[in-house]
CSV table of C-alpha atoms in Angstrom, one decimal:
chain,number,residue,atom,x,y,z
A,1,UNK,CA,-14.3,29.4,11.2
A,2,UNK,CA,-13.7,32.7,10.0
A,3,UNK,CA,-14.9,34.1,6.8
A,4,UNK,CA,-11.7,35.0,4.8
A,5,UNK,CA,-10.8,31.8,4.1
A,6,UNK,CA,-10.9,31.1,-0.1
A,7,UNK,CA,-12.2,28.3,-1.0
A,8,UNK,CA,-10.6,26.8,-4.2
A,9,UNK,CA,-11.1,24.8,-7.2
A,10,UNK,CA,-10.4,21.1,-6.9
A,11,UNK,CA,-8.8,19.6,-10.0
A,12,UNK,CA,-9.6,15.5,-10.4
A,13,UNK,CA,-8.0,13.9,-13.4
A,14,UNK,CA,-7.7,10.5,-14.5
A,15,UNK,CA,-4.1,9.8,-15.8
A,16,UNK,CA,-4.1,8.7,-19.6
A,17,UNK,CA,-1.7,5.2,-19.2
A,18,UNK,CA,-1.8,4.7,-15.6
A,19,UNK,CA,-4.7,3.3,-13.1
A,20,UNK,CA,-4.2,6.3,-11.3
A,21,UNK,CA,-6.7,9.4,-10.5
A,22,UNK,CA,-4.9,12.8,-9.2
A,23,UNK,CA,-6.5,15.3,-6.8
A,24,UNK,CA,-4.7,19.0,-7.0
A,25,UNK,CA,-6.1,21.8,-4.4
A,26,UNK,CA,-4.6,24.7,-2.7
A,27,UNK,CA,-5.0,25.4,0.6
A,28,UNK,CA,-4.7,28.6,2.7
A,29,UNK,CA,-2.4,26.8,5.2
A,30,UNK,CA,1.0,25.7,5.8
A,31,UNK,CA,2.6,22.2,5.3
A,32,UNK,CA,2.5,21.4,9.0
A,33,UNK,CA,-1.3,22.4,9.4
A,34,UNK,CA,-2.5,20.0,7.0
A,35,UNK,CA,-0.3,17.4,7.9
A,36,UNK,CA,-1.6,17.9,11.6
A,37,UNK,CA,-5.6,17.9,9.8
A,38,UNK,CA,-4.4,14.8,8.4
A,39,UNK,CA,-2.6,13.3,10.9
A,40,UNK,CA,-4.5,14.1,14.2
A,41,UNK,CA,-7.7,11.8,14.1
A,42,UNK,CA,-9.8,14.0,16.1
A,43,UNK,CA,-8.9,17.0,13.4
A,44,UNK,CA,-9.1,14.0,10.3
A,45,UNK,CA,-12.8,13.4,11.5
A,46,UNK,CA,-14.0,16.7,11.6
A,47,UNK,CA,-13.3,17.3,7.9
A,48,UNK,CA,-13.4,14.1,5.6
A,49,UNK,CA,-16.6,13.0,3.6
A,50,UNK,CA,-19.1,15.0,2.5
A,51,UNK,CA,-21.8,16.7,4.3
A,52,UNK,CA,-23.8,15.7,6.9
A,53,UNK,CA,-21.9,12.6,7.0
A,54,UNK,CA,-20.4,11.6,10.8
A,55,UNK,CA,-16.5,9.6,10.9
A,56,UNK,CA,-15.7,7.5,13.9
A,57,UNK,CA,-12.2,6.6,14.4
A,58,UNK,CA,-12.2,3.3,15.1
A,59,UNK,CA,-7.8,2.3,15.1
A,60,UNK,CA,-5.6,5.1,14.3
A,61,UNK,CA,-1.9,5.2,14.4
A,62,UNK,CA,-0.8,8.1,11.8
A,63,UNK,CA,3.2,7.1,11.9
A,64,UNK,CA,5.0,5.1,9.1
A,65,UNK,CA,3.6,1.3,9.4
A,66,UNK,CA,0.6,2.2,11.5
A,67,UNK,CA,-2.7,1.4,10.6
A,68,UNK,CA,-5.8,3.3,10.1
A,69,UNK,CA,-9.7,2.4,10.4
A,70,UNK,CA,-12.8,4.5,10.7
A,71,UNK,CA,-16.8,4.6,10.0
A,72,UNK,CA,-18.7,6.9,8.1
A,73,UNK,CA,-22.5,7.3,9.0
A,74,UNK,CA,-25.6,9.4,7.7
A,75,UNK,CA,-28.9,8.3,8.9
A,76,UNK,CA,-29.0,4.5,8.2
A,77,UNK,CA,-25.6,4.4,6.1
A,78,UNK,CA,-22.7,3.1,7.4
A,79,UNK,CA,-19.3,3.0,5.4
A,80,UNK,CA,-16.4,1.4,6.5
A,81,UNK,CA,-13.0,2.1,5.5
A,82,UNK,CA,-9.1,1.0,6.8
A,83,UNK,CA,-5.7,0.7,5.5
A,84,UNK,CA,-2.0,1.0,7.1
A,85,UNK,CA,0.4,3.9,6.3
A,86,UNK,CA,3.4,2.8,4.8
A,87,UNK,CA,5.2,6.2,5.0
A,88,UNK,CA,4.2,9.6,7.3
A,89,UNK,CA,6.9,12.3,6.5
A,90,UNK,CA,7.5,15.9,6.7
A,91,UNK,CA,5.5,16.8,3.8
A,92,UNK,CA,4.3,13.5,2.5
A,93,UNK,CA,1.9,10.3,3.1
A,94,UNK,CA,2.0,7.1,1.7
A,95,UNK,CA,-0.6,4.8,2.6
A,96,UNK,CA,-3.4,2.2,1.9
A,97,UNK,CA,-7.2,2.2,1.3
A,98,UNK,CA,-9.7,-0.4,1.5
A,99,UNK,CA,-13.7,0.2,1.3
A,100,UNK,CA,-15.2,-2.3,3.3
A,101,UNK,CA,-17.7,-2.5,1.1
A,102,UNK,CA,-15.5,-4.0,-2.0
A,103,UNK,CA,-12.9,-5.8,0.9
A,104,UNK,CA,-10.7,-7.3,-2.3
A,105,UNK,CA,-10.1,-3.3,-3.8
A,106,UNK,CA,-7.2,-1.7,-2.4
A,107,UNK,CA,-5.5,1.8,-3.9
A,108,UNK,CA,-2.1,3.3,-2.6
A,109,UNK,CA,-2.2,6.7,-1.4
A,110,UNK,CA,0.2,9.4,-1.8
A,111,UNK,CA,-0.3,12.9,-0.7
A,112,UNK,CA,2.2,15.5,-0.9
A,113,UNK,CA,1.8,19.1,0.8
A,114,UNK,CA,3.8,21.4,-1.9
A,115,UNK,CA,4.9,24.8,0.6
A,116,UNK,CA,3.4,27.6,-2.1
A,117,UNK,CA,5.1,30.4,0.5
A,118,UNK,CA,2.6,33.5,1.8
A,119,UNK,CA,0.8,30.3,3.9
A,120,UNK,CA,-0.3,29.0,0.7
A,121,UNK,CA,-0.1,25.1,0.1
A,122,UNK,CA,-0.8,23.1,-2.6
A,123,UNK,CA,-2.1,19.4,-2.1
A,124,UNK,CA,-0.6,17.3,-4.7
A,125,UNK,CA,-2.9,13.4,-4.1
A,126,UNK,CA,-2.4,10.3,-6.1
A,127,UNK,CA,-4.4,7.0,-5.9
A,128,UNK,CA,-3.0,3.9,-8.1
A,129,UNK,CA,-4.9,1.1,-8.4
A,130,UNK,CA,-4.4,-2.2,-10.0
A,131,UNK,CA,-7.2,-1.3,-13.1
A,132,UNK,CA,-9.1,0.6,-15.1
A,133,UNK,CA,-12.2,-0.5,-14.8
A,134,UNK,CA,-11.7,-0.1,-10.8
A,135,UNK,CA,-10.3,3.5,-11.3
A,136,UNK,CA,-13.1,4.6,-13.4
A,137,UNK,CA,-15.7,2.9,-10.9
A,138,UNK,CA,-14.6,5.2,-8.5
A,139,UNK,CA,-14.4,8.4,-10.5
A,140,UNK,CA,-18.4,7.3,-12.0
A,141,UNK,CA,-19.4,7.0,-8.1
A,142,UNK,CA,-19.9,10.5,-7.1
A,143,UNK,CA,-16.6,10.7,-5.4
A,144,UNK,CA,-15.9,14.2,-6.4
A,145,UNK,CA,-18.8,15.5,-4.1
A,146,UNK,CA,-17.4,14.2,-0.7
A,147,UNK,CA,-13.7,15.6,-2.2
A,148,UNK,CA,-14.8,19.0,-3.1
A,149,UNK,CA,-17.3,18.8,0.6
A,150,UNK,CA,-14.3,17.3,2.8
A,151,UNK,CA,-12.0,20.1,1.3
A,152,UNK,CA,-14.5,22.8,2.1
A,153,UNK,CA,-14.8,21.8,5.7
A,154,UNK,CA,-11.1,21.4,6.0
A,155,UNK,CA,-10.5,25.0,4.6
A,156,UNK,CA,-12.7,26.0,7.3
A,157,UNK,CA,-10.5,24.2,10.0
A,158,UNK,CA,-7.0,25.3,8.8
A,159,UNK,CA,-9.0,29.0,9.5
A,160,UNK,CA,-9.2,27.7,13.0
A,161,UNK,CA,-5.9,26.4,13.1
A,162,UNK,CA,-4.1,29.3,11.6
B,1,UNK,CA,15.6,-30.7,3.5
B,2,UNK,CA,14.8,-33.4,1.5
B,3,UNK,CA,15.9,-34.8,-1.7
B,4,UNK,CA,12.1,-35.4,-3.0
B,5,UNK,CA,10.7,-31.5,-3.5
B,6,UNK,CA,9.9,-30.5,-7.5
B,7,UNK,CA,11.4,-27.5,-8.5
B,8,UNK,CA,9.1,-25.5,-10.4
B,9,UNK,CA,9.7,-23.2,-13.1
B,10,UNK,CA,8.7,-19.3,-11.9
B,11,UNK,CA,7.0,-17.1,-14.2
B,12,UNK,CA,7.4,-13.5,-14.2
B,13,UNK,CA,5.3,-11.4,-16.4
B,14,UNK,CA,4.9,-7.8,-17.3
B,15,UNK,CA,1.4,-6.5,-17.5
B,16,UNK,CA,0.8,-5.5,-21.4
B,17,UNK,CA,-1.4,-2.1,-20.1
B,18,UNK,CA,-0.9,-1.8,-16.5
B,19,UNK,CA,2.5,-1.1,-14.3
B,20,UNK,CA,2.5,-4.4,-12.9
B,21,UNK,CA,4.9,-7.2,-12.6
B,22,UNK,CA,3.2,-10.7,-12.4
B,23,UNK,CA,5.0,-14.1,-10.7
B,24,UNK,CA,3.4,-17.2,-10.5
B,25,UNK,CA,5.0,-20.3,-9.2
B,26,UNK,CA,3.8,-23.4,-8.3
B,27,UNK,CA,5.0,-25.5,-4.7
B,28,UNK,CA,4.7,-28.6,-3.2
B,29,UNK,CA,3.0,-27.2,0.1
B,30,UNK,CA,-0.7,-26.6,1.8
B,31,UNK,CA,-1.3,-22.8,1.5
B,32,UNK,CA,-1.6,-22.9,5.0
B,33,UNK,CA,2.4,-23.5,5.1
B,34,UNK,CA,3.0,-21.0,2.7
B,35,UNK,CA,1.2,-18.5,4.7
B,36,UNK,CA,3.1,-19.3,7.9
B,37,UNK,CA,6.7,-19.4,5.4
B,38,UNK,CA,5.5,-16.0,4.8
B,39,UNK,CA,4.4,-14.8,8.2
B,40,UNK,CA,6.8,-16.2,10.5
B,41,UNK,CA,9.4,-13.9,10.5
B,42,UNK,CA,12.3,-16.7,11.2
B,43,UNK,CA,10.8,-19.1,8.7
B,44,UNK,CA,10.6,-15.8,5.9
B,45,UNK,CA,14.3,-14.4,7.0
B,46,UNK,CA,15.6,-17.9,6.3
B,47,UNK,CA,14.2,-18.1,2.4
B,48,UNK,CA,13.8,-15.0,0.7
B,49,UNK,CA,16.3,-13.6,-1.5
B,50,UNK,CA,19.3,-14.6,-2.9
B,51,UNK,CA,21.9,-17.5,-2.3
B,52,UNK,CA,24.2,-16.2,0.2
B,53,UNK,CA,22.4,-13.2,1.2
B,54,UNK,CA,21.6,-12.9,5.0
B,55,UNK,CA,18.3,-11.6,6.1
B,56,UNK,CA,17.9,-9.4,9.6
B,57,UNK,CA,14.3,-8.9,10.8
B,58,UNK,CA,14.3,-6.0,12.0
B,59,UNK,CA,10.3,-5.2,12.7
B,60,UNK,CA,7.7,-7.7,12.2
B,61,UNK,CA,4.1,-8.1,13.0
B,62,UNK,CA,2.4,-9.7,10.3
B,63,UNK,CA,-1.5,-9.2,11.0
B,64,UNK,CA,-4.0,-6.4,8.9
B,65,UNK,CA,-1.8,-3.2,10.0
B,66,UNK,CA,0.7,-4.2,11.0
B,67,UNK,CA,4.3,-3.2,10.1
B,68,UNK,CA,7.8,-4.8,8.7
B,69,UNK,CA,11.1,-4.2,8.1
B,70,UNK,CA,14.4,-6.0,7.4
B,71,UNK,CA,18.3,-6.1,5.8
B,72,UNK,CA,19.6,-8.3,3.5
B,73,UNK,CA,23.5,-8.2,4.0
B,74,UNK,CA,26.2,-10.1,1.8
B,75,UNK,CA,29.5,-9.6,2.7
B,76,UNK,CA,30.0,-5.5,2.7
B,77,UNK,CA,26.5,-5.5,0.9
B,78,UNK,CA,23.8,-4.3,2.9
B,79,UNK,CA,19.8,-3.7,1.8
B,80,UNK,CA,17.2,-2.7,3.6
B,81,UNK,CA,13.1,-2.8,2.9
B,82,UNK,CA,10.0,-2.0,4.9
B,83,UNK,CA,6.4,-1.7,4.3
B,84,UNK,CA,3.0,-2.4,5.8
B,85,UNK,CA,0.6,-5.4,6.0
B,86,UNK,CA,-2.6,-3.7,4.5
B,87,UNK,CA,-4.2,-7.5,5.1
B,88,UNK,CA,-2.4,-10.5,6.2
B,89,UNK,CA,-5.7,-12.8,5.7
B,90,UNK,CA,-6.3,-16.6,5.1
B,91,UNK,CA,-4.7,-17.1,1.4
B,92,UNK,CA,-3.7,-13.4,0.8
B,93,UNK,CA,-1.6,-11.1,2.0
B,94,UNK,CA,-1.5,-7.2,0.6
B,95,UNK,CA,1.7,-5.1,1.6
B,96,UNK,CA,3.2,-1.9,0.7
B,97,UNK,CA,7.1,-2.8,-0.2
B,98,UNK,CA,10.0,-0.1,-0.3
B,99,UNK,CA,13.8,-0.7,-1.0
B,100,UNK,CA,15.4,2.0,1.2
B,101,UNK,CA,17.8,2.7,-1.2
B,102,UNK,CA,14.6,4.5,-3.9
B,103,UNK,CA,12.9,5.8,-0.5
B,104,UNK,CA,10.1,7.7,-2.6
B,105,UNK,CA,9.6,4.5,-4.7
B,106,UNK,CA,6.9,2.1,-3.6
B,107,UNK,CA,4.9,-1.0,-4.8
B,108,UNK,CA,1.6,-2.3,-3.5
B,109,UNK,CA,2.0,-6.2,-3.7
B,110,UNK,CA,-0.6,-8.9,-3.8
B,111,UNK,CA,0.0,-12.5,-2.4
B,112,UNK,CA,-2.8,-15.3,-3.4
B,113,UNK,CA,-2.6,-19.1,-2.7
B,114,UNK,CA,-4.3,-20.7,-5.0
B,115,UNK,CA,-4.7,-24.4,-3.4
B,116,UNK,CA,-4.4,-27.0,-6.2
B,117,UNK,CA,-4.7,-29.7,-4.1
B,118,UNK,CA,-2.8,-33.0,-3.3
B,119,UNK,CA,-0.7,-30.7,-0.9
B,120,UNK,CA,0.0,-28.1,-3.9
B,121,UNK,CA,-0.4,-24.8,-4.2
B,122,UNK,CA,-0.2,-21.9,-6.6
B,123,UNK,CA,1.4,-18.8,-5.3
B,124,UNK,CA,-0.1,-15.5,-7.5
B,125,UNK,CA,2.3,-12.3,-6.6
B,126,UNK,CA,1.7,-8.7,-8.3
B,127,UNK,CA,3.3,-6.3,-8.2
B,128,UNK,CA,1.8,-2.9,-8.6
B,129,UNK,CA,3.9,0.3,-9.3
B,130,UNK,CA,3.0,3.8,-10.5
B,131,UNK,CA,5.1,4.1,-13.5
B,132,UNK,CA,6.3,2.0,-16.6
B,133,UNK,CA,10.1,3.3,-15.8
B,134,UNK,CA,9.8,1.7,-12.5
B,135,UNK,CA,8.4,-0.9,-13.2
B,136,UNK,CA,11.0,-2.0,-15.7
B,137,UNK,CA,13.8,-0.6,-13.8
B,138,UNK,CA,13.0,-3.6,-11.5
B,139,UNK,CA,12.6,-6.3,-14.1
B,140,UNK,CA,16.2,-4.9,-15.4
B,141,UNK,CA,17.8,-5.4,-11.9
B,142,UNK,CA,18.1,-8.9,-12.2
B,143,UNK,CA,15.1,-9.6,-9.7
B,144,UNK,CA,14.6,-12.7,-11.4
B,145,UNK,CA,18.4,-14.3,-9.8
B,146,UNK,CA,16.5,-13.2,-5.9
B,147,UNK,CA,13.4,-14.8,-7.0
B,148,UNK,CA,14.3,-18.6,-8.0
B,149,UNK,CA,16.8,-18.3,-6.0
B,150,UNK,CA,14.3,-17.7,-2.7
B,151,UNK,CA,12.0,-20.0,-4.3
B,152,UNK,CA,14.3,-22.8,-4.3
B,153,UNK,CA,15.0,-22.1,-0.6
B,154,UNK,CA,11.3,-22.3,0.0
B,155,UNK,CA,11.0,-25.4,-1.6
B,156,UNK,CA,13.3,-26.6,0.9
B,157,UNK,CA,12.0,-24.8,4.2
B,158,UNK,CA,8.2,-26.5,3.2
B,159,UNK,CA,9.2,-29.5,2.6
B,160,UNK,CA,11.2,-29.6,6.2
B,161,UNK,CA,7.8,-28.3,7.4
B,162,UNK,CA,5.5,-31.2,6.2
């Protein structure tokens, strides 16, 4: 961790006509750095969620049609999540999301890493799901906090990385 | 094959509000053999699609995770599609679906069997995409010809199978 690293502004917006809620956040880091923080599940764990809050990978196979599962604890909490990803690229992942908690939801994924140049990136991420009433569940459950958290921390490890 | 299998009318519905495309469609068949007409990749590559288009499996492991991917080939024709099995469960399966040909485009589809009884089933597809275009860019491409045409097949192939 060094302490040059900025720390920006996450923008989360909730499309107009579309189930869909968009995350936008730059990143001092390349493509390839958050792709590997992504991708790399001892990196993914070290970042994701908010404070204070432990990931265990439990299944993890980051390649297009592998499948994905971890815990999240704190204290007594326990959240599970899993999905498969349909797509890892260059610059891109497609892929799907289930809280264990509400096993019937599931949102599709897309994150692109946009190259800014000067080591600059800017995270372009898009979940659609199949309402609005589960769309705006999501944005009214305090979901911004583990975002803006989980970004912080990986800010901190793209330092590391760089 | 035999001669005594209804042939049901297919529905296939755009969402008012949503980018969805809705099929419903009755069958004469357990949801139990729809599943496995859906799971077994032999039993799948032998019914969907159009008349006279040949289906190659290319990767197939149809459990939560787990990956897929095939070609439909007519003549000098040739199609491919993959996704991933998000959850390949007891009445339901959830799957990511990509045409090869719009390799950025992808829908997150939703299989129910509703069991009516008396050895029938409903079968509830969705379809969910992340834009209106896209969505009617497939209902314009004569989907409906693949679907009642693969229907029809399956009629067939479950009724061989009771």
């Amino acid at each position: 961790m060094t302490a040059t690293s900025n720390h920006y502004q996450v923008s989360i917006e909730a499309d107009p006509t579309l189930p869909i809620i968009r995350i936008t956040r730059n990143f001092d880091a390349t493509p390839a750095q958050l792709m590997r923080a992504h991708t790399d599940p001892e990196l993914f764990a070290r970042w994701v969620g908010p404070d204070g809050m432990e990931t265990k990978i439990l299944d993890w196979d980051a390649s297009t049609g592998g499948r994905w599962r971890y815990i999240a604890r704190r204290g007594d909490e326990e959240y599970g999540f899993h999905g498969c990803f349909h797509e890892v690229g260059k610059d891109r992942i497609v892929q799907t999301f289930t809280f264990d908690g509400q096993p019937d939801g599931v949102a599709l994924e897309t994150l692109h890493f946009e190259e800014l140049g000067d080591g600059r990136t800017r995270l372009h991420a898009q979940s659609l799901v199949d309402s609005f009433e589960g769309r705006d569940q999501w944005l009214a459950s305090g979901m911004e906090t583990g975002v803006e958290q989980g970004y912080a921390k990986l800010d901190a490890l793209v330092a590391e990385l760089r």
